[in-house]
mmCIF file of C-alpha atoms and ligand atoms in Angstrom:
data_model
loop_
_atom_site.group_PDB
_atom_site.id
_atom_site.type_symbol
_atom_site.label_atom_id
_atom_site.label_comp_id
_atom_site.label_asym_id
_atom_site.label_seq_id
_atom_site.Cartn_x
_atom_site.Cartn_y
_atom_site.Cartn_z
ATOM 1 C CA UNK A 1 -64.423 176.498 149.664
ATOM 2 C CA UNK A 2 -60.829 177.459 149.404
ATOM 3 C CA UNK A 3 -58.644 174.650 149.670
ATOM 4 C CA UNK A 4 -56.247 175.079 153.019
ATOM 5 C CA UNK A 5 -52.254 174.668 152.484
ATOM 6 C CA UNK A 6 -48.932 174.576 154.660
ATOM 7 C CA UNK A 7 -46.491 176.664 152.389
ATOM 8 C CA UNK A 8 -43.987 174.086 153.316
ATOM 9 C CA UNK A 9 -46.132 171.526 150.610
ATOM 10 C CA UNK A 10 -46.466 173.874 147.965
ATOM 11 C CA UNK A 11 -44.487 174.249 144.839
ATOM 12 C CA UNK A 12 -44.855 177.748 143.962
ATOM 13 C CA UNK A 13 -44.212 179.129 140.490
ATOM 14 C CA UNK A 14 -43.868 183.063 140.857
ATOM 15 C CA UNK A 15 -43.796 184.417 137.195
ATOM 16 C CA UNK A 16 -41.404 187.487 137.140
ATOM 17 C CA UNK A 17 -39.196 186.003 140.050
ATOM 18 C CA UNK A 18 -36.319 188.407 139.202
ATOM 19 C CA UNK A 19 -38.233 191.751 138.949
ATOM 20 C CA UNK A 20 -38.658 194.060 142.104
ATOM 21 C CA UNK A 21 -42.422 192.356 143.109
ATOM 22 C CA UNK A 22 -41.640 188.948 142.483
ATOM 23 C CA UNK A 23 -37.644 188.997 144.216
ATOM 24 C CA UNK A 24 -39.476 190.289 147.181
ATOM 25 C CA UNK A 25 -41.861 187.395 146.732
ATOM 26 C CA UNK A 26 -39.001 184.975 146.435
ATOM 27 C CA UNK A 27 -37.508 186.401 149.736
ATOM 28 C CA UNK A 28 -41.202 186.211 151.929
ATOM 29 C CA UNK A 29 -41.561 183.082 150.413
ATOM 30 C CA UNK A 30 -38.653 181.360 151.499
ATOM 31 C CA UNK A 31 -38.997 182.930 154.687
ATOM 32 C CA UNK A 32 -42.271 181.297 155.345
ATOM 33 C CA UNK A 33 -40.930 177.846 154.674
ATOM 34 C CA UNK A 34 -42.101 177.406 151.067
ATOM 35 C CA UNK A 35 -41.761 173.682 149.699
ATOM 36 C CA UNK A 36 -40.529 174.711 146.364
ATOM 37 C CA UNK A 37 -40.146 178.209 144.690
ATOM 38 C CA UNK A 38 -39.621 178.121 140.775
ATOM 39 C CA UNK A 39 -38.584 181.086 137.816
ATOM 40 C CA UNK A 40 -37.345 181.686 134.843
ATOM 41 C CA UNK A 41 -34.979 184.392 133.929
ATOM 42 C CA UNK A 42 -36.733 185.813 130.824
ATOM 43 C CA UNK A 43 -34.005 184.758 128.774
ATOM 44 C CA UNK A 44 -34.458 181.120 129.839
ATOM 45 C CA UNK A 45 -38.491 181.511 129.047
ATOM 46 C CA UNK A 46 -39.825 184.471 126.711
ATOM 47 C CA UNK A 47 -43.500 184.842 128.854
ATOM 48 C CA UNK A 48 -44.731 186.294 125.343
ATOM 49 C CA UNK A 49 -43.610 183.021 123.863
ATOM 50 C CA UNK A 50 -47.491 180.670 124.031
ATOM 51 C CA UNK A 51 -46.054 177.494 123.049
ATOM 52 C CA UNK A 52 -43.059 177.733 125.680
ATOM 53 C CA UNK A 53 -44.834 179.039 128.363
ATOM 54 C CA UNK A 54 -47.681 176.122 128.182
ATOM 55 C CA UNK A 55 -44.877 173.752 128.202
ATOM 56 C CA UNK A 56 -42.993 175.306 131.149
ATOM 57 C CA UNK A 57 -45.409 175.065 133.568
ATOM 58 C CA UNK A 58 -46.857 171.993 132.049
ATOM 59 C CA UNK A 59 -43.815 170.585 133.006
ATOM 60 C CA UNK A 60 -43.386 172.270 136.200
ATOM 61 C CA UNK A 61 -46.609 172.069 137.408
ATOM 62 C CA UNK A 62 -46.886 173.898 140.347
ATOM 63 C CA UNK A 63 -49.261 174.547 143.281
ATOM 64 C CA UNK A 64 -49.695 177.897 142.837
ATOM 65 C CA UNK A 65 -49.095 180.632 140.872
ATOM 66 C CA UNK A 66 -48.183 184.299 141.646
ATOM 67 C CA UNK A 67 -48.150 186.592 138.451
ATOM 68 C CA UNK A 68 -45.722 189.357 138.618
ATOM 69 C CA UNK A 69 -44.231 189.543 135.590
ATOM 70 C CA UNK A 70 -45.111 192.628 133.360
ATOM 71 C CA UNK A 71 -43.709 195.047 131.327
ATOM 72 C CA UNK A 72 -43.648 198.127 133.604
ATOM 73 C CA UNK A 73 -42.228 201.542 133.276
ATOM 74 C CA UNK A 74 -42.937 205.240 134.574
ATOM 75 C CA UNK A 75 -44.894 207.555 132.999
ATOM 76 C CA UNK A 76 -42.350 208.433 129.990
ATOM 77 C CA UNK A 77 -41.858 205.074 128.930
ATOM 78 C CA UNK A 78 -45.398 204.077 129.345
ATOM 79 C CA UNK A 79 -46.859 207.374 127.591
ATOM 80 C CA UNK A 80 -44.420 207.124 124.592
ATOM 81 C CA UNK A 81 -44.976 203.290 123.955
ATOM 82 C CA UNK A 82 -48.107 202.217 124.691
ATOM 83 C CA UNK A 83 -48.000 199.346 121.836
ATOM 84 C CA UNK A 84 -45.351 197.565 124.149
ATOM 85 C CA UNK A 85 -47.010 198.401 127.221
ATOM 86 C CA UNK A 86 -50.530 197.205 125.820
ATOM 87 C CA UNK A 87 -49.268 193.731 123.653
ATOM 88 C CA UNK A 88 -46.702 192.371 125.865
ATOM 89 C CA UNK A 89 -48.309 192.647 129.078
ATOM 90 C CA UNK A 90 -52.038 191.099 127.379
ATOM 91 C CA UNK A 91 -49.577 188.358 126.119
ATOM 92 C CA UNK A 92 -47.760 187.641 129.306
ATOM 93 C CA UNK A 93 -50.993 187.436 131.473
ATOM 94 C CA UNK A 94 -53.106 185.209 129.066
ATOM 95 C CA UNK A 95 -49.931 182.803 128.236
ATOM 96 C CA UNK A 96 -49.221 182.398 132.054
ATOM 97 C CA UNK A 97 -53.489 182.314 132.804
ATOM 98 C CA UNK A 98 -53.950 179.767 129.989
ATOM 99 C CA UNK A 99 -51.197 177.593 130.475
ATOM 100 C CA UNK A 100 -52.012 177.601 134.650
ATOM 101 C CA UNK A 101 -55.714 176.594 133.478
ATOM 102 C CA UNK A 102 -53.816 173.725 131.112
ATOM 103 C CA UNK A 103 -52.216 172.228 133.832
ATOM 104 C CA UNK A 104 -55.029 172.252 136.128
ATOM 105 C CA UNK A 105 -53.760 174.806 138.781
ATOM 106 C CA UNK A 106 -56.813 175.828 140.798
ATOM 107 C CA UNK A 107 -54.535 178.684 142.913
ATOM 108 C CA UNK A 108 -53.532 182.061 140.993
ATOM 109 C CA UNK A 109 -52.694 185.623 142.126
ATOM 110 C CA UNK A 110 -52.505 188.175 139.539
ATOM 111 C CA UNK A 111 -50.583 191.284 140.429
ATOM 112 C CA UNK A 112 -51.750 194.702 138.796
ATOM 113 C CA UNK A 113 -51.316 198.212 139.478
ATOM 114 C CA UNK A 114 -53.436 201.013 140.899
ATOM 115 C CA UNK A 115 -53.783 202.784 137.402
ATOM 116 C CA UNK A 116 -56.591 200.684 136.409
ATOM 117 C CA UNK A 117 -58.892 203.168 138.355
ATOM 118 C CA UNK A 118 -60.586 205.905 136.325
ATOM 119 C CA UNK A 119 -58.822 209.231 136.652
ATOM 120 C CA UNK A 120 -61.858 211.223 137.763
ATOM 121 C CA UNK A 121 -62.180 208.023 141.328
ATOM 122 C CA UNK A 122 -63.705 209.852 143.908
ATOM 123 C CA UNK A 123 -60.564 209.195 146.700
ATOM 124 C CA UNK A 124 -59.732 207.377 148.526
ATOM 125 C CA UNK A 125 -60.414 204.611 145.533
ATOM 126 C CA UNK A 126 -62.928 201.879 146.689
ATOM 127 C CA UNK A 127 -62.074 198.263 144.655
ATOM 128 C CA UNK A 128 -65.843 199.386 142.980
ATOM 129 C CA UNK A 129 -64.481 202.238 141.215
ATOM 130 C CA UNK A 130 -63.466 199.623 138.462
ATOM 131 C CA UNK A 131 -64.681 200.592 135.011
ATOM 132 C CA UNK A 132 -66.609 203.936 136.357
ATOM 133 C CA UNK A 133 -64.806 206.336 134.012
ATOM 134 C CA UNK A 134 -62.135 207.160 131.629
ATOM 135 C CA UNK A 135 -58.604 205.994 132.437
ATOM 136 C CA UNK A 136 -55.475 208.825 133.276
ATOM 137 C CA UNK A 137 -54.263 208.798 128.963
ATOM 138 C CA UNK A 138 -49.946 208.490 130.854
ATOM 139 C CA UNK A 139 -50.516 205.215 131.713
ATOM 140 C CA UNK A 140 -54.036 203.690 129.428
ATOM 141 C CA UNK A 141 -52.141 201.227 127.729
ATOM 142 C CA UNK A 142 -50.848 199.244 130.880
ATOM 143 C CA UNK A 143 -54.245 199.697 132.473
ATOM 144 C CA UNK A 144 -56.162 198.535 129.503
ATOM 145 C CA UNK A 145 -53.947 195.232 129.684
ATOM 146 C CA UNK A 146 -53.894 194.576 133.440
ATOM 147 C CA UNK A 147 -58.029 195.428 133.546
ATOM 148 C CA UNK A 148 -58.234 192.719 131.007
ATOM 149 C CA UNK A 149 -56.553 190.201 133.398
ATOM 150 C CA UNK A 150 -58.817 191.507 136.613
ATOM 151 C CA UNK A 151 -61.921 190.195 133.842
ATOM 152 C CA UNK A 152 -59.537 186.995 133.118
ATOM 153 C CA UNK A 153 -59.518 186.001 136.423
ATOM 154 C CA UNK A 154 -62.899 186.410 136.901
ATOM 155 C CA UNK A 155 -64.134 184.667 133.964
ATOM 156 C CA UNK A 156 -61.905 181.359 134.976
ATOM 157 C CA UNK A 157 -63.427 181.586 138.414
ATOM 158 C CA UNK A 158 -67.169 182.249 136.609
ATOM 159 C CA UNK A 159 -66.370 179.427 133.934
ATOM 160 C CA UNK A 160 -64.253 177.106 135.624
ATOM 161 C CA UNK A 161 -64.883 177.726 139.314
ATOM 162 C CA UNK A 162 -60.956 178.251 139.847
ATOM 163 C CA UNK A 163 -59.572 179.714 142.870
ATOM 164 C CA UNK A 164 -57.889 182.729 141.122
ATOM 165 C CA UNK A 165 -57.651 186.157 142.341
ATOM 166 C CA UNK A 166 -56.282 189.356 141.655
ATOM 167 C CA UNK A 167 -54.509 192.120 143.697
ATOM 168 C CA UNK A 168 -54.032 195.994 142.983
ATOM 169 C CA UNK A 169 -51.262 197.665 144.759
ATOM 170 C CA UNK A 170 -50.289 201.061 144.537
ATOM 171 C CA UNK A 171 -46.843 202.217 143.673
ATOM 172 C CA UNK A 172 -44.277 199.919 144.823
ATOM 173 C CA UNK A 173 -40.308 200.792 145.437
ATOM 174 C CA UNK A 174 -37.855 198.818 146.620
ATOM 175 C CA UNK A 175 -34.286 196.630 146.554
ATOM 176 C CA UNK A 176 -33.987 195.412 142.414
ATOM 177 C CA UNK A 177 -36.375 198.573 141.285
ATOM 178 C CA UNK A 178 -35.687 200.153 137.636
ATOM 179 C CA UNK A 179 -33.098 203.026 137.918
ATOM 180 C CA UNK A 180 -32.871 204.260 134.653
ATOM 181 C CA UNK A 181 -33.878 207.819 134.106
ATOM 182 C CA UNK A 182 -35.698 206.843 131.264
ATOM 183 C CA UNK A 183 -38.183 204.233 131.952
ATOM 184 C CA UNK A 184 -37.957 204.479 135.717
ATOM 185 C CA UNK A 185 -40.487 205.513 138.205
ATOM 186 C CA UNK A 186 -40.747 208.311 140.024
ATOM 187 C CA UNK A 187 -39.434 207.346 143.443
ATOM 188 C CA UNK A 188 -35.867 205.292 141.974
ATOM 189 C CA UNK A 189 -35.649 208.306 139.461
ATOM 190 C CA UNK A 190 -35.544 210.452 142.689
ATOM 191 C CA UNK A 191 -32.952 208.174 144.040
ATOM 192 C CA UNK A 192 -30.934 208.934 140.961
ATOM 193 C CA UNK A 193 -30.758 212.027 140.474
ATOM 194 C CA UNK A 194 -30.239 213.138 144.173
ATOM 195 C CA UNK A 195 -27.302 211.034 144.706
ATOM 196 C CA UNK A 196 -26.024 211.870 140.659
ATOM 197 C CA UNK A 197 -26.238 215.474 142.034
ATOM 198 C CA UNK A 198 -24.699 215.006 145.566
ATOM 199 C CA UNK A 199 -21.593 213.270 143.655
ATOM 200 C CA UNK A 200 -21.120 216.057 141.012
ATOM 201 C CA UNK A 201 -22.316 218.968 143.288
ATOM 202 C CA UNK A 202 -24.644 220.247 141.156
ATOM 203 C CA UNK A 203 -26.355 222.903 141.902
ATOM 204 C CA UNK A 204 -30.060 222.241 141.653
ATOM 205 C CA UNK A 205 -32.065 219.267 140.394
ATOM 206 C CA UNK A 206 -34.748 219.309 137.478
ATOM 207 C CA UNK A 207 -37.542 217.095 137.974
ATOM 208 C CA UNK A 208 -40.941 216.720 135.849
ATOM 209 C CA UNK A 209 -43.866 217.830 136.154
ATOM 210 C CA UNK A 210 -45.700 220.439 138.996
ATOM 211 C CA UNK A 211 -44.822 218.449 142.043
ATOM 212 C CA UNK A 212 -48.323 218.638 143.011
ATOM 213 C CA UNK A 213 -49.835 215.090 142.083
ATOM 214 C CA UNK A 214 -49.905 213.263 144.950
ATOM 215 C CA UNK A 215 -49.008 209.383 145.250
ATOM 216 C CA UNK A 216 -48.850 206.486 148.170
ATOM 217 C CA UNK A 217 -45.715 204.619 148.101
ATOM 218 C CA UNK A 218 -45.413 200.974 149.718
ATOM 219 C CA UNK A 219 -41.994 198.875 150.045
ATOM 220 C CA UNK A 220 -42.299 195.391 148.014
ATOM 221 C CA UNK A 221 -41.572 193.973 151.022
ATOM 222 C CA UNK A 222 -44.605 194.684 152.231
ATOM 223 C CA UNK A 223 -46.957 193.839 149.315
ATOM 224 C CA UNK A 224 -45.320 190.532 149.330
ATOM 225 C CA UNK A 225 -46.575 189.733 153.127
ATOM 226 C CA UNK A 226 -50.093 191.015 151.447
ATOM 227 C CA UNK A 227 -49.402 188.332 148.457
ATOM 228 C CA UNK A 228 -49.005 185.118 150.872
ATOM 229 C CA UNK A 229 -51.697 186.796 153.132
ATOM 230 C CA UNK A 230 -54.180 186.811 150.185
ATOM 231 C CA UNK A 231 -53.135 183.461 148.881
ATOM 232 C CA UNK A 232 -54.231 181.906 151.905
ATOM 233 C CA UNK A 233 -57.486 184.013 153.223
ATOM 234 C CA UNK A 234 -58.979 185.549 150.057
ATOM 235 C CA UNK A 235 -61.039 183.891 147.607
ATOM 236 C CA UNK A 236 -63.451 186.401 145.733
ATOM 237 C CA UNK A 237 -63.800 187.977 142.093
ATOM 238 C CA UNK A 238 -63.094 191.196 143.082
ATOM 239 C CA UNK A 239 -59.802 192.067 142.795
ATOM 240 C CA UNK A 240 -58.354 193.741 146.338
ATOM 241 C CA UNK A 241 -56.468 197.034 146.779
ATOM 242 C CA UNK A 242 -53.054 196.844 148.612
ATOM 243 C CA UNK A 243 -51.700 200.413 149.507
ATOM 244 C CA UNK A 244 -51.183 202.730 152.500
ATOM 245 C CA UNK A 245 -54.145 204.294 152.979
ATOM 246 C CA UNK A 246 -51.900 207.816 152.586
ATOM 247 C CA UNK A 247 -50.170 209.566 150.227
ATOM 248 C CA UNK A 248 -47.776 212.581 149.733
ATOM 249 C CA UNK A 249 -47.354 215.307 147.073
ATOM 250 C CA UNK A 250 -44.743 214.539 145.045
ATOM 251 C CA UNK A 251 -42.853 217.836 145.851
ATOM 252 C CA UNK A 252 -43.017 215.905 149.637
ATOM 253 C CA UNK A 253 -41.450 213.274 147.882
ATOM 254 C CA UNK A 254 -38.556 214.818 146.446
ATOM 255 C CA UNK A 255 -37.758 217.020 149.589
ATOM 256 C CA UNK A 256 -37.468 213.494 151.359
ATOM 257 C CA UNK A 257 -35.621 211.599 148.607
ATOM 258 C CA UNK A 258 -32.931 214.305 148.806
ATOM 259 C CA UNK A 259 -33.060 214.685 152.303
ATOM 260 C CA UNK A 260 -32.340 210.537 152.892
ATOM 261 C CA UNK A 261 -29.842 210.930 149.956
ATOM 262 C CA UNK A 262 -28.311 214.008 151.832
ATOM 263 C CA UNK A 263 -28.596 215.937 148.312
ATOM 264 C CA UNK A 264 -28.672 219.598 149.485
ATOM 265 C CA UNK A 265 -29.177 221.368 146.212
ATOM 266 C CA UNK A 266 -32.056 223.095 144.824
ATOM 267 C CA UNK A 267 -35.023 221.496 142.650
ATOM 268 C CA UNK A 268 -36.462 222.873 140.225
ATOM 269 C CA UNK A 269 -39.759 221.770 138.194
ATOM 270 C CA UNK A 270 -39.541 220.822 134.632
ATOM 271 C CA UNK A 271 -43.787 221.879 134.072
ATOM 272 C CA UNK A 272 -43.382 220.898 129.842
ATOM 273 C CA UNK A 273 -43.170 217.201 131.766
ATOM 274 C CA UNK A 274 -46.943 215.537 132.346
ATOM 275 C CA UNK A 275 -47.920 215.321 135.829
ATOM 276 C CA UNK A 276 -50.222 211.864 134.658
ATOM 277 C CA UNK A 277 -52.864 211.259 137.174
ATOM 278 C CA UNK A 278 -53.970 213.977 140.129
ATOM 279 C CA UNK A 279 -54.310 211.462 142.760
ATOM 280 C CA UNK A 280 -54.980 208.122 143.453
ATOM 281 C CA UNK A 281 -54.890 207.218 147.173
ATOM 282 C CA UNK A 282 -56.175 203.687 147.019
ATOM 283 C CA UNK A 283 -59.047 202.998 149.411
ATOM 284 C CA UNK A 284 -57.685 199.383 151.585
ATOM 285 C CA UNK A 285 -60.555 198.554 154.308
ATOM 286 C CA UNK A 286 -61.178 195.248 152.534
ATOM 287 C CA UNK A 287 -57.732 194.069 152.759
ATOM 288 C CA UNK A 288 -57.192 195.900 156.081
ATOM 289 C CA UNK A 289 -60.337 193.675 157.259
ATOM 290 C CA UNK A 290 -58.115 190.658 156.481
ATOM 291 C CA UNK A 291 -55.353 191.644 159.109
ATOM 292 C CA UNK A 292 -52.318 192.982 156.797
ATOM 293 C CA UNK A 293 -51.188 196.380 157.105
ATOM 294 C CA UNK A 294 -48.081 197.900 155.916
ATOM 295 C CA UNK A 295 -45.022 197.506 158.552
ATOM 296 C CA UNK A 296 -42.460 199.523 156.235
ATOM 297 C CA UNK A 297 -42.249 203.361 156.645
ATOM 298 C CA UNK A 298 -41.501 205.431 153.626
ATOM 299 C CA UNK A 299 -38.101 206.881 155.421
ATOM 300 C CA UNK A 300 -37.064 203.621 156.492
ATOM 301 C CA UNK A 301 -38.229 202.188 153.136
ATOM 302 C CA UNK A 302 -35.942 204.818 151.237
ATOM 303 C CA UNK A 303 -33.097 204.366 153.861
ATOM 304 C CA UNK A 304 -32.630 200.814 152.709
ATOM 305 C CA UNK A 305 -33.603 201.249 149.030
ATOM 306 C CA UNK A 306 -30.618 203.800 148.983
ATOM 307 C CA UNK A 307 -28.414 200.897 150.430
ATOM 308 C CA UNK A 308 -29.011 198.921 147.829
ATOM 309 C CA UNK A 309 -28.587 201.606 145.297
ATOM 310 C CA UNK A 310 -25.251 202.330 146.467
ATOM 311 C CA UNK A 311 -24.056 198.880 146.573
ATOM 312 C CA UNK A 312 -25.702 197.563 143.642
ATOM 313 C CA UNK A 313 -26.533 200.197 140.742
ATOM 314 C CA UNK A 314 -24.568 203.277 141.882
HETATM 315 P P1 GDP B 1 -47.322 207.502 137.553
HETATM 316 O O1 GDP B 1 -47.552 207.240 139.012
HETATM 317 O O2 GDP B 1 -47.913 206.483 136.653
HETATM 318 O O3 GDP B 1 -47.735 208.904 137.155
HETATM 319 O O4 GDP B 1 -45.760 207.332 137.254
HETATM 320 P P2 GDP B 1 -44.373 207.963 137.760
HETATM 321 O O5 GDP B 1 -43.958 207.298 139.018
HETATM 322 O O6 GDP B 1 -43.437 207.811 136.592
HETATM 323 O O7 GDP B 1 -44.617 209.512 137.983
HETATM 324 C C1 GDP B 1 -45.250 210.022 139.128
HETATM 325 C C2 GDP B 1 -45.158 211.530 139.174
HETATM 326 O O8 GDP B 1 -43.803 211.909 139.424
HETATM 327 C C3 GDP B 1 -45.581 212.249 137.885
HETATM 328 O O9 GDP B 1 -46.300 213.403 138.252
HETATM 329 C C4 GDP B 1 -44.218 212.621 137.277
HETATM 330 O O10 GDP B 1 -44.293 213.752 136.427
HETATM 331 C C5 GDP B 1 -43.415 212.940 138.530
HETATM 332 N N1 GDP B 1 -41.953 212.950 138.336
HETATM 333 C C6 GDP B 1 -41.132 213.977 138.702
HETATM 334 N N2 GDP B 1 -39.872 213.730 138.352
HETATM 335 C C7 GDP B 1 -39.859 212.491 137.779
HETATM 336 C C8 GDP B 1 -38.817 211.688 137.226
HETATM 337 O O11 GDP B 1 -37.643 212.052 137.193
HETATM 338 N N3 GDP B 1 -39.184 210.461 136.738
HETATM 339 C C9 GDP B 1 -40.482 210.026 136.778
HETATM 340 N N4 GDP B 1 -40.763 208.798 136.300
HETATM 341 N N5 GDP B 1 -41.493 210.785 137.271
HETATM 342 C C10 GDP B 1 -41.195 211.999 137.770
#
């Protein structure tokens, strides 16, 4: 049976705190009345660190914990260094798993990403499609590390009996994302470039790829309601897809980036740039079933993501 809780007596340790998941985590937290919320700026703990990390939470020893720290990146920086993208995020998610198992902490979410489905997933993608097929080669790496955490958790509940699960959500955009052209996904990149172009009046735009892959985009915001949702209702191996249940083609995308933005330029596609994976609308019944949907639409989302652009990275 899963243990019951008031959020007002737990201490919660949410791993990544600073990042775009975990801030929003931090804010729907505190919101709901949490006892205690704890973090560490990386420079204050290196998560890759063993030794440190067991000691952290040793010392801390919280409640719960809510893993969203990773090394993350769009699909240039995750196609070019896939050592990174493999190493640190196996590190990070067996340091924080062993050291929550050390200290005896019986309640653990682990956040991964909707790229650990098989490129060829018959769509929408059911939870089941796990380990059906070969993975989209853009983005292997990260998916080879976070699958390995989905069979983590499993194996502590299996061994141990813990109360640990594991969440998927799909691509995720938001106040505090990654802006930089380089490592940045699509959606913030869009954000970039629009308003770069709106301030210079440039012309047209280049973007990557065909515009014709197709993705689902959900504000943080509203993954984190799905994070204290799950902490409290669900309690099975499987790990749970959190998404929209719709997606766009990225061409859609960029029409209503520029259009929020009020970029009113041309864009043109960049086709030597890989498109990574054709589709992958995530299938969400299960967590639908549980009572959360998504409250955030994507125009609204972007309206307020732009906000905080302009007052905090532009
Ligand atoms: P993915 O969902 O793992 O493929 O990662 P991204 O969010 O980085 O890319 C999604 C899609 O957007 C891919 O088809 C990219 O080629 C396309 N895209 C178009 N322009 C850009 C850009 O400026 N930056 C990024 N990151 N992707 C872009």
């Amino acid at each position: 049976m899963l243990p019951e809780f008031a959020w007002g007596d737990v201490k919660v340790y949410v791993a990544g705190h600073h990042g775009l998941v975990g801030s929003a985590v931090v804010r729907a937290l505190e919101a709901a009345g949490v006892g205690e919320v704890i973090g560490w700026r990386s420079a204050e703990l290196d998560l890759t660190d063993r030794q440190a990390t067991f000691d952290a939470i040793a010392e801390a020893k919280p409640d719960i914990v809510i893993d969203a720290a990773a090394k993350v990146g769009g699909i240039m920086a995750n196609s070019t260094h896939p050592v990174e993208f493999l190493r640190d995020n196996v590190l990070i998610q067996t340091n924080i798993m062993d050291a929550a198992h050390a200290t005896d902490i019986n309640r653990l979410l682990f956040l991964g990403s909707s790229c650990i489905y098989p490129r060829h997933a018959s769509q929408p993608i059911r939870e089941s499609s796990l380990m059906t097929g070969p993975l989209e080669p853009t983005n292997q790496a990260y998916a080879m590390a976070k699958i390995s955490g989905i069979f983590y958790i499993e194996a502590h509940r299996s061994q141990y009996g813990r109360h640990w699960i594991s969440a998927m959500p799909t691509n995720l955009y938001g106040p505090g994302d990654n802006f930089n052209l380089e490592t940045s996904h699509v959606l913030p990149a869009f954000i970039h470039r629009f308003h770069d172009a709106k301030k210079s009046g440039a012309a047209s735009v280049t973007v990557w790829g065909t515009g014709t892959p197709r993705r689902e985009f959900i504000h943080v915001d509203d993954l984190a309601q799905a994070c204290l949702m799950l902490l409290k209702k669900y309690d099975s191996p499987e790990t749970i897809n959190v998404g929209l249940g719709d997606d766009i083609p990225i061409r859609e995308l960029a029409e209503t980036v520029a259009s929020v933005v009020g970029y009113e330029g041309s864009i043109e596609w960049d086709t030597s740039k890989p498109d990574g994976m054709p589709r992958k609308l995530l299938d969400t019944s299960r967590i639908n079933e549980l009572g959360w949907k998504p409250e955030i639409s994507l125009r609204d989302g972007l309206a307020t993501t732009y906000e905080w652009y302009l007052a905090n990275y532009a």
